[in-house]
């Protein structure tokens, strides 16, 4: 049959997870932690650019706590799927949209 080491199957990680060293069992916790922080940061930016509304402080805290908790599951997906890359694209698209809306609002205010 072969040696026991030959039967070990290692999962295929996403490019960022692999770059952080998630394939190495000794560095997996470090890679997961860094990936979690990146996912949280990008999720907060996407939320603020596209979905945030003025809420009372307690409701805002609940939203961010739910975001932190949900990012754990998103990070688990990010180990195998290009979640971080998708969040980066969403950040650029929503940032461009906000910038265009800002410029349009500024032009409308200047014309009035």
PDB file as gemmi writes it, atoms N, CA and C in Angstrom:
CRYST1    1.000    1.000    1.000  90.00  90.00  90.00 P 1                      
ATOM      1  N   UNK A   1       0.815  -1.189   0.000  1.00  0.00           N  
ATOM      2  CA  UNK A   1       0.000   0.000   0.000  1.00  0.00           C  
ATOM      3  C   UNK A   1       0.860   1.255   0.000  1.00  0.00           C  
ATOM      4  N   UNK A   2       1.899   1.309   0.766  1.00  0.00           N  
ATOM      5  CA  UNK A   2       2.739   2.494   0.839  1.00  0.00           C  
ATOM      6  C   UNK A   2       2.856   2.970   2.269  1.00  0.00           C  
ATOM      7  N   UNK A   3       3.568   4.026   2.425  1.00  0.00           N  
ATOM      8  CA  UNK A   3       3.758   4.575   3.756  1.00  0.00           C  
ATOM      9  C   UNK A   3       2.534   5.385   4.162  1.00  0.00           C  
ATOM     10  N   UNK A   4       2.302   5.552   5.464  1.00  0.00           N  
ATOM     11  CA  UNK A   4       1.144   6.346   5.914  1.00  0.00           C  
ATOM     12  C   UNK A   4       1.213   7.795   5.443  1.00  0.00           C  
ATOM     13  N   UNK A   5       2.410   8.325   5.292  1.00  0.00           N  
ATOM     14  CA  UNK A   5       2.549   9.707   4.837  1.00  0.00           C  
ATOM     15  C   UNK A   5       2.062   9.881   3.403  1.00  0.00           C  
ATOM     16  N   UNK A   6       2.156   8.839   2.605  1.00  0.00           N  
ATOM     17  CA  UNK A   6       1.745   8.925   1.209  1.00  0.00           C  
ATOM     18  C   UNK A   6       0.234   9.015   1.072  1.00  0.00           C  
ATOM     19  N   UNK A   7      -0.518   8.574   2.092  1.00  0.00           N  
ATOM     20  CA  UNK A   7      -1.971   8.590   2.025  1.00  0.00           C  
ATOM     21  C   UNK A   7      -2.584   9.882   2.552  1.00  0.00           C  
ATOM     22  N   UNK A   8      -1.779  10.797   3.052  1.00  0.00           N  
ATOM     23  CA  UNK A   8      -2.292  12.056   3.593  1.00  0.00           C  
ATOM     24  C   UNK A   8      -2.651  12.979   2.436  1.00  0.00           C  
ATOM     25  N   UNK A   9      -3.881  13.483   2.480  1.00  0.00           N  
ATOM     26  CA  UNK A   9      -4.353  14.408   1.455  1.00  0.00           C  
ATOM     27  C   UNK A   9      -4.395  15.795   2.069  1.00  0.00           C  
ATOM     28  N   UNK A  10      -3.711  16.731   1.454  1.00  0.00           N  
ATOM     29  CA  UNK A  10      -3.738  18.103   1.935  1.00  0.00           C  
ATOM     30  C   UNK A  10      -4.757  18.890   1.124  1.00  0.00           C  
ATOM     31  N   UNK A  11      -5.550  19.743   1.784  1.00  0.00           N  
ATOM     32  CA  UNK A  11      -6.558  20.510   1.056  1.00  0.00           C  
ATOM     33  C   UNK A  11      -5.920  21.582   0.179  1.00  0.00           C  
ATOM     34  N   UNK A  12      -6.632  21.979  -0.849  1.00  0.00           N  
ATOM     35  CA  UNK A  12      -6.163  23.047  -1.725  1.00  0.00           C  
ATOM     36  C   UNK A  12      -6.696  24.362  -1.171  1.00  0.00           C  
ATOM     37  N   UNK A  13      -5.788  25.257  -0.837  1.00  0.00           N  
ATOM     38  CA  UNK A  13      -6.164  26.542  -0.262  1.00  0.00           C  
ATOM     39  C   UNK A  13      -6.208  27.611  -1.337  1.00  0.00           C  
ATOM     40  N   UNK A  14      -6.866  28.731  -1.020  1.00  0.00           N  
ATOM     41  CA  UNK A  14      -6.877  29.865  -1.938  1.00  0.00           C  
ATOM     42  C   UNK A  14      -5.473  30.460  -2.014  1.00  0.00           C  
ATOM     43  N   UNK A  15      -5.274  31.325  -2.983  1.00  0.00           N  
ATOM     44  CA  UNK A  15      -3.938  31.891  -3.198  1.00  0.00           C  
ATOM     45  C   UNK A  15      -3.450  32.673  -1.978  1.00  0.00           C  
ATOM     46  N   UNK A  16      -4.326  33.478  -1.388  1.00  0.00           N  
ATOM     47  CA  UNK A  16      -3.920  34.276  -0.230  1.00  0.00           C  
ATOM     48  C   UNK A  16      -3.661  33.391   0.990  1.00  0.00           C  
ATOM     49  N   UNK A  17      -4.518  32.401   1.204  1.00  0.00           N  
ATOM     50  CA  UNK A  17      -4.315  31.491   2.336  1.00  0.00           C  
ATOM     51  C   UNK A  17      -3.016  30.714   2.170  1.00  0.00           C  
ATOM     52  N   UNK A  18      -2.731  30.301   0.953  1.00  0.00           N  
ATOM     53  CA  UNK A  18      -1.480  29.589   0.683  1.00  0.00           C  
ATOM     54  C   UNK A  18      -0.277  30.505   0.905  1.00  0.00           C  
ATOM     55  N   UNK A  19      -0.402  31.767   0.476  1.00  0.00           N  
ATOM     56  CA  UNK A  19       0.695  32.722   0.655  1.00  0.00           C  
ATOM     57  C   UNK A  19       0.956  33.000   2.137  1.00  0.00           C  
ATOM     58  N   UNK A  20      -0.098  32.951   2.942  1.00  0.00           N  
ATOM     59  CA  UNK A  20       0.057  33.167   4.384  1.00  0.00           C  
ATOM     60  C   UNK A  20       0.581  31.926   5.096  1.00  0.00           C  
ATOM     61  N   UNK A  21       0.611  30.804   4.413  1.00  0.00           N  
ATOM     62  CA  UNK A  21       1.162  29.585   4.995  1.00  0.00           C  
ATOM     63  C   UNK A  21       0.130  28.664   5.600  1.00  0.00           C  
ATOM     64  N   UNK A  22      -1.113  28.727   5.131  1.00  0.00           N  
ATOM     65  CA  UNK A  22      -2.157  27.872   5.698  1.00  0.00           C  
ATOM     66  C   UNK A  22      -1.920  26.396   5.415  1.00  0.00           C  
ATOM     67  N   UNK A  23      -1.139  26.087   4.391  1.00  0.00           N  
ATOM     68  CA  UNK A  23      -0.848  24.701   4.072  1.00  0.00           C  
ATOM     69  C   UNK A  23       0.078  24.041   5.081  1.00  0.00           C  
ATOM     70  N   UNK A  24       0.823  24.831   5.816  1.00  0.00           N  
ATOM     71  CA  UNK A  24       1.733  24.324   6.843  1.00  0.00           C  
ATOM     72  C   UNK A  24       0.961  24.228   8.161  1.00  0.00           C  
ATOM     73  N   UNK A  25       0.813  23.043   8.734  1.00  0.00           N  
ATOM     74  CA  UNK A  25       0.046  22.904   9.981  1.00  0.00           C  
ATOM     75  C   UNK A  25       0.575  23.761  11.128  1.00  0.00           C  
ATOM     76  N   UNK A  26       1.869  24.031  11.127  1.00  0.00           N  
ATOM     77  CA  UNK A  26       2.444  24.841  12.205  1.00  0.00           C  
ATOM     78  C   UNK A  26       2.070  26.315  12.063  1.00  0.00           C  
ATOM     79  N   UNK A  27       1.768  26.766  10.858  1.00  0.00           N  
ATOM     80  CA  UNK A  27       1.437  28.166  10.631  1.00  0.00           C  
ATOM     81  C   UNK A  27      -0.044  28.392  10.355  1.00  0.00           C  
ATOM     82  N   UNK A  28      -0.859  27.359  10.473  1.00  0.00           N  
ATOM     83  CA  UNK A  28      -2.268  27.490  10.119  1.00  0.00           C  
ATOM     84  C   UNK A  28      -2.983  28.521  10.979  1.00  0.00           C  
ATOM     85  N   UNK A  29      -2.751  28.514  12.288  1.00  0.00           N  
ATOM     86  CA  UNK A  29      -3.430  29.466  13.180  1.00  0.00           C  
ATOM     87  C   UNK A  29      -3.029  30.897  12.851  1.00  0.00           C  
ATOM     88  N   UNK A  30      -1.755  31.122  12.559  1.00  0.00           N  
ATOM     89  CA  UNK A  30      -1.298  32.454  12.155  1.00  0.00           C  
ATOM     90  C   UNK A  30      -1.980  32.876  10.856  1.00  0.00           C  
ATOM     91  N   UNK A  31      -2.020  31.981   9.878  1.00  0.00           N  
ATOM     92  CA  UNK A  31      -2.632  32.301   8.589  1.00  0.00           C  
ATOM     93  C   UNK A  31      -4.117  32.570   8.757  1.00  0.00           C  
ATOM     94  N   UNK A  32      -4.799  31.774   9.565  1.00  0.00           N  
ATOM     95  CA  UNK A  32      -6.227  31.974   9.789  1.00  0.00           C  
ATOM     96  C   UNK A  32      -6.474  33.317  10.476  1.00  0.00           C  
ATOM     97  N   UNK A  33      -5.639  33.667  11.453  1.00  0.00           N  
ATOM     98  CA  UNK A  33      -5.807  34.938  12.170  1.00  0.00           C  
ATOM     99  C   UNK A  33      -5.628  36.133  11.242  1.00  0.00           C  
ATOM    100  N   UNK A  34      -4.590  36.103  10.431  1.00  0.00           N  
ATOM    101  CA  UNK A  34      -4.348  37.210   9.498  1.00  0.00           C  
ATOM    102  C   UNK A  34      -5.467  37.281   8.469  1.00  0.00           C  
ATOM    103  N   UNK A  35      -5.893  36.145   7.972  1.00  0.00           N  
ATOM    104  CA  UNK A  35      -6.988  36.098   7.003  1.00  0.00           C  
ATOM    105  C   UNK A  35      -8.271  36.634   7.634  1.00  0.00           C  
ATOM    106  N   UNK A  36      -8.519  36.303   8.890  1.00  0.00           N  
ATOM    107  CA  UNK A  36      -9.691  36.812   9.605  1.00  0.00           C  
ATOM    108  C   UNK A  36      -9.642  38.333   9.714  1.00  0.00           C  
ATOM    109  N   UNK A  37      -8.495  38.878  10.077  1.00  0.00           N  
ATOM    110  CA  UNK A  37      -8.372  40.329  10.203  1.00  0.00           C  
ATOM    111  C   UNK A  37      -8.585  41.026   8.855  1.00  0.00           C  
ATOM    112  N   UNK A  38      -8.064  40.442   7.792  1.00  0.00           N  
ATOM    113  CA  UNK A  38      -8.257  41.016   6.457  1.00  0.00           C  
ATOM    114  C   UNK A  38      -9.729  40.964   6.065  1.00  0.00           C  
ATOM    115  N   UNK A  39     -10.382  39.853   6.311  1.00  0.00           N  
ATOM    116  CA  UNK A  39     -11.805  39.717   5.986  1.00  0.00           C  
ATOM    117  C   UNK A  39     -12.630  40.710   6.795  1.00  0.00           C  
ATOM    118  N   UNK A  40     -12.343  40.855   8.072  1.00  0.00           N  
ATOM    119  CA  UNK A  40     -13.084  41.808   8.908  1.00  0.00           C  
ATOM    120  C   UNK A  40     -12.888  43.229   8.394  1.00  0.00           C  
ATOM    121  N   UNK A  41     -11.649  43.612   8.113  1.00  0.00           N  
ATOM    122  CA  UNK A  41     -11.378  44.970   7.644  1.00  0.00           C  
ATOM    123  C   UNK A  41     -12.106  45.253   6.325  1.00  0.00           C  
ATOM    124  N   UNK A  42     -12.030  44.326   5.386  1.00  0.00           N  
ATOM    125  CA  UNK A  42     -12.691  44.545   4.101  1.00  0.00           C  
ATOM    126  C   UNK A  42     -14.209  44.512   4.232  1.00  0.00           C  
ATOM    127  N   UNK A  43     -14.733  43.684   5.107  1.00  0.00           N  
ATOM    128  CA  UNK A  43     -16.174  43.633   5.326  1.00  0.00           C  
ATOM    129  C   UNK A  43     -16.680  44.929   5.942  1.00  0.00           C  
ATOM    130  N   UNK A  44     -15.929  45.486   6.875  1.00  0.00           N  
ATOM    131  CA  UNK A  44     -16.302  46.770   7.479  1.00  0.00           C  
ATOM    132  C   UNK A  44     -16.300  47.866   6.416  1.00  0.00           C  
ATOM    133  N   UNK A  45     -15.291  47.878   5.556  1.00  0.00           N  
ATOM    134  CA  UNK A  45     -15.224  48.896   4.504  1.00  0.00           C  
ATOM    135  C   UNK A  45     -16.400  48.736   3.538  1.00  0.00           C  
ATOM    136  N   UNK A  46     -16.680  47.518   3.117  1.00  0.00           N  
ATOM    137  CA  UNK A  46     -17.794  47.286   2.195  1.00  0.00           C  
ATOM    138  C   UNK A  46     -19.114  47.666   2.855  1.00  0.00           C  
ATOM    139  N   UNK A  47     -19.285  47.311   4.105  1.00  0.00           N  
ATOM    140  CA  UNK A  47     -20.511  47.677   4.820  1.00  0.00           C  
ATOM    141  C   UNK A  47     -20.667  49.195   4.876  1.00  0.00           C  
ATOM    142  N   UNK A  48     -19.607  49.898   5.233  1.00  0.00           N  
ATOM    143  CA  UNK A  48     -19.699  51.353   5.347  1.00  0.00           C  
ATOM    144  C   UNK A  48     -19.901  52.034   4.001  1.00  0.00           C  
ATOM    145  N   UNK A  49     -19.295  51.512   2.953  1.00  0.00           N  
ATOM    146  CA  UNK A  49     -19.454  52.120   1.629  1.00  0.00           C  
ATOM    147  C   UNK A  49     -20.824  51.862   1.026  1.00  0.00           C  
ATOM    148  N   UNK A  50     -21.391  50.696   1.274  1.00  0.00           N  
ATOM    149  CA  UNK A  50     -22.600  50.349   0.552  1.00  0.00           C  
ATOM    150  C   UNK A  50     -23.865  50.208   1.359  1.00  0.00           C  
ATOM    151  N   UNK A  51     -23.770  49.906   2.631  1.00  0.00           N  
ATOM    152  CA  UNK A  51     -24.978  49.512   3.336  1.00  0.00           C  
ATOM    153  C   UNK A  51     -25.233  50.250   4.644  1.00  0.00           C  
ATOM    154  N   UNK A  52     -24.277  50.993   5.148  1.00  0.00           N  
ATOM    155  CA  UNK A  52     -24.409  51.613   6.465  1.00  0.00           C  
ATOM    156  C   UNK A  52     -25.444  52.737   6.443  1.00  0.00           C  
ATOM    157  N   UNK A  53     -26.227  52.791   7.486  1.00  0.00           N  
ATOM    158  CA  UNK A  53     -27.188  53.858   7.716  1.00  0.00           C  
ATOM    159  C   UNK A  53     -26.885  54.464   9.082  1.00  0.00           C  
ATOM    160  N   UNK A  54     -27.411  55.646   9.305  1.00  0.00           N  
ATOM    161  CA  UNK A  54     -27.276  56.259  10.618  1.00  0.00           C  
ATOM    162  C   UNK A  54     -28.156  55.488  11.593  1.00  0.00           C  
ATOM    163  N   UNK A  55     -27.522  54.842  12.568  1.00  0.00           N  
ATOM    164  CA  UNK A  55     -28.232  54.062  13.573  1.00  0.00           C  
ATOM    165  C   UNK A  55     -27.829  54.544  14.962  1.00  0.00           C  
ATOM    166  N   UNK A  56     -28.686  54.301  15.937  1.00  0.00           N  
ATOM    167  CA  UNK A  56     -28.273  54.590  17.319  1.00  0.00           C  
ATOM    168  C   UNK A  56     -27.058  53.740  17.691  1.00  0.00           C  
ATOM    169  N   UNK A  57     -26.332  54.167  18.695  1.00  0.00           N  
ATOM    170  CA  UNK A  57     -25.053  53.551  19.047  1.00  0.00           C  
ATOM    171  C   UNK A  57     -25.206  52.073  19.409  1.00  0.00           C  
ATOM    172  N   UNK A  58     -26.264  51.692  20.113  1.00  0.00           N  
ATOM    173  CA  UNK A  58     -26.444  50.294  20.501  1.00  0.00           C  
ATOM    174  C   UNK A  58     -26.710  49.420  19.278  1.00  0.00           C  
ATOM    175  N   UNK A  59     -27.526  49.901  18.367  1.00  0.00           N  
ATOM    176  CA  UNK A  59     -27.796  49.134  17.142  1.00  0.00           C  
ATOM    177  C   UNK A  59     -26.544  49.028  16.280  1.00  0.00           C  
ATOM    178  N   UNK A  60     -25.763  50.076  16.241  1.00  0.00           N  
ATOM    179  CA  UNK A  60     -24.494  50.036  15.505  1.00  0.00           C  
ATOM    180  C   UNK A  60     -23.555  49.001  16.109  1.00  0.00           C  
ATOM    181  N   UNK A  61     -23.488  48.961  17.438  1.00  0.00           N  
ATOM    182  CA  UNK A  61     -22.638  47.973  18.110  1.00  0.00           C  
ATOM    183  C   UNK A  61     -23.110  46.557  17.802  1.00  0.00           C  
ATOM    184  N   UNK A  62     -24.420  46.335  17.774  1.00  0.00           N  
ATOM    185  CA  UNK A  62     -24.958  45.009  17.464  1.00  0.00           C  
ATOM    186  C   UNK A  62     -24.607  44.619  16.037  1.00  0.00           C  
ATOM    187  N   UNK A  63     -24.686  45.565  15.105  1.00  0.00           N  
ATOM    188  CA  UNK A  63     -24.341  45.286  13.712  1.00  0.00           C  
ATOM    189  C   UNK A  63     -22.873  44.870  13.604  1.00  0.00           C  
ATOM    190  N   UNK A  64     -21.993  45.599  14.268  1.00  0.00           N  
ATOM    191  CA  UNK A  64     -20.569  45.281  14.179  1.00  0.00           C  
ATOM    192  C   UNK A  64     -20.222  43.974  14.900  1.00  0.00           C  
ATOM    193  N   UNK A  65     -20.907  43.669  15.988  1.00  0.00           N  
ATOM    194  CA  UNK A  65     -20.685  42.382  16.668  1.00  0.00           C  
ATOM    195  C   UNK A  65     -21.123  41.238  15.760  1.00  0.00           C  
ATOM    196  N   UNK A  66     -22.275  41.401  15.110  1.00  0.00           N  
ATOM    197  CA  UNK A  66     -22.732  40.377  14.163  1.00  0.00           C  
ATOM    198  C   UNK A  66     -21.757  40.260  12.999  1.00  0.00           C  
ATOM    199  N   UNK A  67     -21.203  41.379  12.559  1.00  0.00           N  
ATOM    200  CA  UNK A  67     -20.221  41.366  11.478  1.00  0.00           C  
ATOM    201  C   UNK A  67     -18.963  40.609  11.903  1.00  0.00           C  
ATOM    202  N   UNK A  68     -18.491  40.840  13.118  1.00  0.00           N  
ATOM    203  CA  UNK A  68     -17.312  40.126  13.620  1.00  0.00           C  
ATOM    204  C   UNK A  68     -17.573  38.634  13.729  1.00  0.00           C  
ATOM    205  N   UNK A  69     -18.751  38.267  14.203  1.00  0.00           N  
ATOM    206  CA  UNK A  69     -19.089  36.853  14.336  1.00  0.00           C  
ATOM    207  C   UNK A  69     -19.250  36.189  12.965  1.00  0.00           C  
ATOM    208  N   UNK A  70     -19.923  36.864  12.057  1.00  0.00           N  
ATOM    209  CA  UNK A  70     -20.122  36.321  10.715  1.00  0.00           C  
ATOM    210  C   UNK A  70     -18.835  36.206   9.925  1.00  0.00           C  
ATOM    211  N   UNK A  71     -17.878  37.038  10.243  1.00  0.00           N  
ATOM    212  CA  UNK A  71     -16.601  36.982   9.535  1.00  0.00           C  
ATOM    213  C   UNK A  71     -15.815  35.709   9.838  1.00  0.00           C  
ATOM    214  N   UNK A  72     -16.125  35.056  10.936  1.00  0.00           N  
ATOM    215  CA  UNK A  72     -15.479  33.772  11.227  1.00  0.00           C  
ATOM    216  C   UNK A  72     -15.855  32.765  10.146  1.00  0.00           C  
ATOM    217  N   UNK A  73     -17.141  32.703   9.821  1.00  0.00           N  
ATOM    218  CA  UNK A  73     -17.598  31.770   8.789  1.00  0.00           C  
ATOM    219  C   UNK A  73     -17.096  32.178   7.411  1.00  0.00           C  
ATOM    220  N   UNK A  74     -17.056  33.484   7.167  1.00  0.00           N  
ATOM    221  CA  UNK A  74     -16.536  33.968   5.891  1.00  0.00           C  
ATOM    222  C   UNK A  74     -15.060  33.625   5.753  1.00  0.00           C  
ATOM    223  N   UNK A  75     -14.321  33.686   6.847  1.00  0.00           N  
ATOM    224  CA  UNK A  75     -12.902  33.335   6.815  1.00  0.00           C  
ATOM    225  C   UNK A  75     -12.718  31.844   6.531  1.00  0.00           C  
ATOM    226  N   UNK A  76     -13.593  31.025   7.073  1.00  0.00           N  
ATOM    227  CA  UNK A  76     -13.525  29.590   6.769  1.00  0.00           C  
ATOM    228  C   UNK A  76     -13.714  29.358   5.265  1.00  0.00           C  
ATOM    229  N   UNK A  77     -14.625  30.110   4.666  1.00  0.00           N  
ATOM    230  CA  UNK A  77     -14.804  30.016   3.215  1.00  0.00           C  
ATOM    231  C   UNK A  77     -13.595  30.582   2.476  1.00  0.00           C  
ATOM    232  N   UNK A  78     -12.983  31.623   3.048  1.00  0.00           N  
ATOM    233  CA  UNK A  78     -11.844  32.280   2.394  1.00  0.00           C  
ATOM    234  C   UNK A  78     -10.611  31.384   2.348  1.00  0.00           C  
ATOM    235  N   UNK A  79     -10.595  30.336   3.148  1.00  0.00           N  
ATOM    236  CA  UNK A  79      -9.469  29.412   3.081  1.00  0.00           C  
ATOM    237  C   UNK A  79      -9.427  28.684   1.741  1.00  0.00           C  
ATOM    238  N   UNK A  80     -10.581  28.426   1.154  1.00  0.00           N  
ATOM    239  CA  UNK A  80     -10.639  27.667  -0.090  1.00  0.00           C  
ATOM    240  C   UNK A  80     -11.140  28.491  -1.277  1.00  0.00           C  
ATOM    241  N   UNK A  81     -11.894  29.558  -1.025  1.00  0.00           N  
ATOM    242  CA  UNK A  81     -12.508  30.354  -2.088  1.00  0.00           C  
ATOM    243  C   UNK A  81     -11.901  31.756  -2.125  1.00  0.00           C  
ATOM    244  N   UNK A  82     -11.992  32.447  -3.239  1.00  0.00           N  
ATOM    245  CA  UNK A  82     -11.407  33.796  -3.341  1.00  0.00           C  
ATOM    246  C   UNK A  82     -12.297  34.876  -2.720  1.00  0.00           C  
ATOM    247  N   UNK A  83     -12.574  34.753  -1.437  1.00  0.00           N  
ATOM    248  CA  UNK A  83     -13.440  35.700  -0.739  1.00  0.00           C  
ATOM    249  C   UNK A  83     -12.768  37.064  -0.602  1.00  0.00           C  
ATOM    250  N   UNK A  84     -11.510  37.078  -0.232  1.00  0.00           N  
ATOM    251  CA  UNK A  84     -10.798  38.345  -0.039  1.00  0.00           C  
ATOM    252  C   UNK A  84     -10.724  39.111  -1.356  1.00  0.00           C  
ATOM    253  N   UNK A  85     -10.454  38.419  -2.431  1.00  0.00           N  
ATOM    254  CA  UNK A  85     -10.389  39.065  -3.735  1.00  0.00           C  
ATOM    255  C   UNK A  85     -11.749  39.642  -4.109  1.00  0.00           C  
ATOM    256  N   UNK A  86     -12.825  38.924  -3.801  1.00  0.00           N  
ATOM    257  CA  UNK A  86     -14.178  39.409  -4.077  1.00  0.00           C  
ATOM    258  C   UNK A  86     -14.501  40.641  -3.240  1.00  0.00           C  
ATOM    259  N   UNK A  87     -14.078  40.632  -1.981  1.00  0.00           N  
ATOM    260  CA  UNK A  87     -14.292  41.804  -1.131  1.00  0.00           C  
ATOM    261  C   UNK A  87     -13.505  43.007  -1.629  1.00  0.00           C  
ATOM    262  N   UNK A  88     -12.304  42.767  -2.156  1.00  0.00           N  
ATOM    263  CA  UNK A  88     -11.528  43.872  -2.736  1.00  0.00           C  
ATOM    264  C   UNK A  88     -12.236  44.467  -3.943  1.00  0.00           C  
ATOM    265  N   UNK A  89     -12.778  43.627  -4.799  1.00  0.00           N  
ATOM    266  CA  UNK A  89     -13.512  44.123  -5.969  1.00  0.00           C  
ATOM    267  C   UNK A  89     -14.745  44.900  -5.524  1.00  0.00           C  
ATOM    268  N   UNK A  90     -15.469  44.379  -4.539  1.00  0.00           N  
ATOM    269  CA  UNK A  90     -16.642  45.089  -4.021  1.00  0.00           C  
ATOM    270  C   UNK A  90     -16.247  46.435  -3.430  1.00  0.00           C  
ATOM    271  N   UNK A  91     -15.109  46.488  -2.760  1.00  0.00           N  
ATOM    272  CA  UNK A  91     -14.631  47.754  -2.195  1.00  0.00           C  
ATOM    273  C   UNK A  91     -14.351  48.771  -3.291  1.00  0.00           C  
ATOM    274  N   UNK A  92     -13.678  48.348  -4.353  1.00  0.00           N  
ATOM    275  CA  UNK A  92     -13.386  49.273  -5.451  1.00  0.00           C  
ATOM    276  C   UNK A  92     -14.647  49.728  -6.162  1.00  0.00           C  
ATOM    277  N   UNK A  93     -15.578  48.827  -6.399  1.00  0.00           N  
ATOM    278  CA  UNK A  93     -16.819  49.190  -7.092  1.00  0.00           C  
ATOM    279  C   UNK A  93     -17.645  50.150  -6.243  1.00  0.00           C  
ATOM    280  N   UNK A  94     -17.827  49.837  -4.966  1.00  0.00           N  
ATOM    281  CA  UNK A  94     -18.603  50.723  -4.095  1.00  0.00           C  
ATOM    282  C   UNK A  94     -17.886  52.046  -3.853  1.00  0.00           C  
ATOM    283  N   UNK A  95     -16.560  52.019  -3.786  1.00  0.00           N  
ATOM    284  CA  UNK A  95     -15.806  53.270  -3.650  1.00  0.00           C  
ATOM    285  C   UNK A  95     -15.969  54.159  -4.866  1.00  0.00           C  
ATOM    286  N   UNK A  96     -15.918  53.578  -6.054  1.00  0.00           N  
ATOM    287  CA  UNK A  96     -16.126  54.352  -7.279  1.00  0.00           C  
ATOM    288  C   UNK A  96     -17.542  54.913  -7.330  1.00  0.00           C  
ATOM    289  N   UNK A  97     -18.511  54.120  -6.916  1.00  0.00           N  
ATOM    290  CA  UNK A  97     -19.904  54.581  -6.886  1.00  0.00           C  
ATOM    291  C   UNK A  97     -20.066  55.749  -5.914  1.00  0.00           C  
ATOM    292  N   UNK A  98     -19.499  55.635  -4.724  1.00  0.00           N  
ATOM    293  CA  UNK A  98     -19.589  56.719  -3.738  1.00  0.00           C  
ATOM    294  C   UNK A  98     -18.906  57.991  -4.254  1.00  0.00           C  
ATOM    295  N   UNK A  99     -17.763  57.810  -4.919  1.00  0.00           N  
ATOM    296  CA  UNK A  99     -17.044  58.957  -5.460  1.00  0.00           C  
ATOM    297  C   UNK A  99     -17.871  59.656  -6.532  1.00  0.00           C  
ATOM    298  N   UNK A 100     -18.486  58.893  -7.423  1.00  0.00           N  
ATOM    299  CA  UNK A 100     -19.334  59.483  -8.468  1.00  0.00           C  
ATOM    300  C   UNK A 100     -20.531  60.190  -7.867  1.00  0.00           C  
ATOM    301  N   UNK A 101     -21.136  59.612  -6.854  1.00  0.00           N  
ATOM    302  CA  UNK A 101     -22.281  60.246  -6.184  1.00  0.00           C  
ATOM    303  C   UNK A 101     -21.852  61.544  -5.505  1.00  0.00           C  
ATOM    304  N   UNK A 102     -20.665  61.542  -4.917  1.00  0.00           N  
ATOM    305  CA  UNK A 102     -20.133  62.741  -4.274  1.00  0.00           C  
ATOM    306  C   UNK A 102     -19.917  63.848  -5.300  1.00  0.00           C  
ATOM    307  N   UNK A 103     -19.283  63.480  -6.430  1.00  0.00           N  
ATOM    308  CA  UNK A 103     -19.038  64.477  -7.476  1.00  0.00           C  
ATOM    309  C   UNK A 103     -20.344  65.006  -8.045  1.00  0.00           C  
ATOM    310  N   UNK A 104     -21.309  64.139  -8.264  1.00  0.00           N  
ATOM    311  CA  UNK A 104     -22.593  64.561  -8.816  1.00  0.00           C  
ATOM    312  C   UNK A 104     -23.331  65.478  -7.849  1.00  0.00           C  
ATOM    313  N   UNK A 105     -23.292  65.139  -6.574  1.00  0.00           N  
ATOM    314  CA  UNK A 105     -23.935  65.985  -5.572  1.00  0.00           C  
ATOM    315  C   UNK A 105     -23.267  67.348  -5.493  1.00  0.00           C  
ATOM    316  N   UNK A 106     -21.930  67.354  -5.608  1.00  0.00           N  
ATOM    317  CA  UNK A 106     -21.175  68.601  -5.563  1.00  0.00           C  
ATOM    318  C   UNK A 106     -21.511  69.463  -6.780  1.00  0.00           C  
ATOM    319  N   UNK A 107     -21.610  68.864  -7.968  1.00  0.00           N  
ATOM    320  CA  UNK A 107     -21.962  69.599  -9.177  1.00  0.00           C  
ATOM    321  C   UNK A 107     -23.376  70.138  -9.104  1.00  0.00           C  
ATOM    322  N   UNK A 108     -24.310  69.358  -8.569  1.00  0.00           N  
ATOM    323  CA  UNK A 108     -25.692  69.826  -8.439  1.00  0.00           C  
ATOM    324  C   UNK A 108     -25.784  70.982  -7.448  1.00  0.00           C  
ATOM    325  N   UNK A 109     -24.982  70.938  -6.394  1.00  0.00           N  
ATOM    326  CA  UNK A 109     -24.970  72.035  -5.432  1.00  0.00           C  
ATOM    327  C   UNK A 109     -24.371  73.285  -6.036  1.00  0.00           C  
ATOM    328  N   UNK A 110     -23.397  73.146  -6.907  1.00  0.00           N  
ATOM    329  CA  UNK A 110     -22.771  74.302  -7.561  1.00  0.00           C  
ATOM    330  C   UNK A 110     -23.722  74.920  -8.590  1.00  0.00           C  
ATOM    331  N   UNK A 111     -24.545  74.118  -9.235  1.00  0.00           N  
ATOM    332  CA  UNK A 111     -25.481  74.634 -10.233  1.00  0.00           C  
ATOM    333  C   UNK A 111     -26.672  75.311  -9.592  1.00  0.00           C  
ATOM    334  N   UNK A 112     -27.020  74.928  -8.377  1.00  0.00           N  
ATOM    335  CA  UNK A 112     -28.198  75.507  -7.715  1.00  0.00           C  
ATOM    336  C   UNK A 112     -27.940  76.853  -7.119  1.00  0.00           C  
TER     337      UNK A 112                                                      
END                                                                             
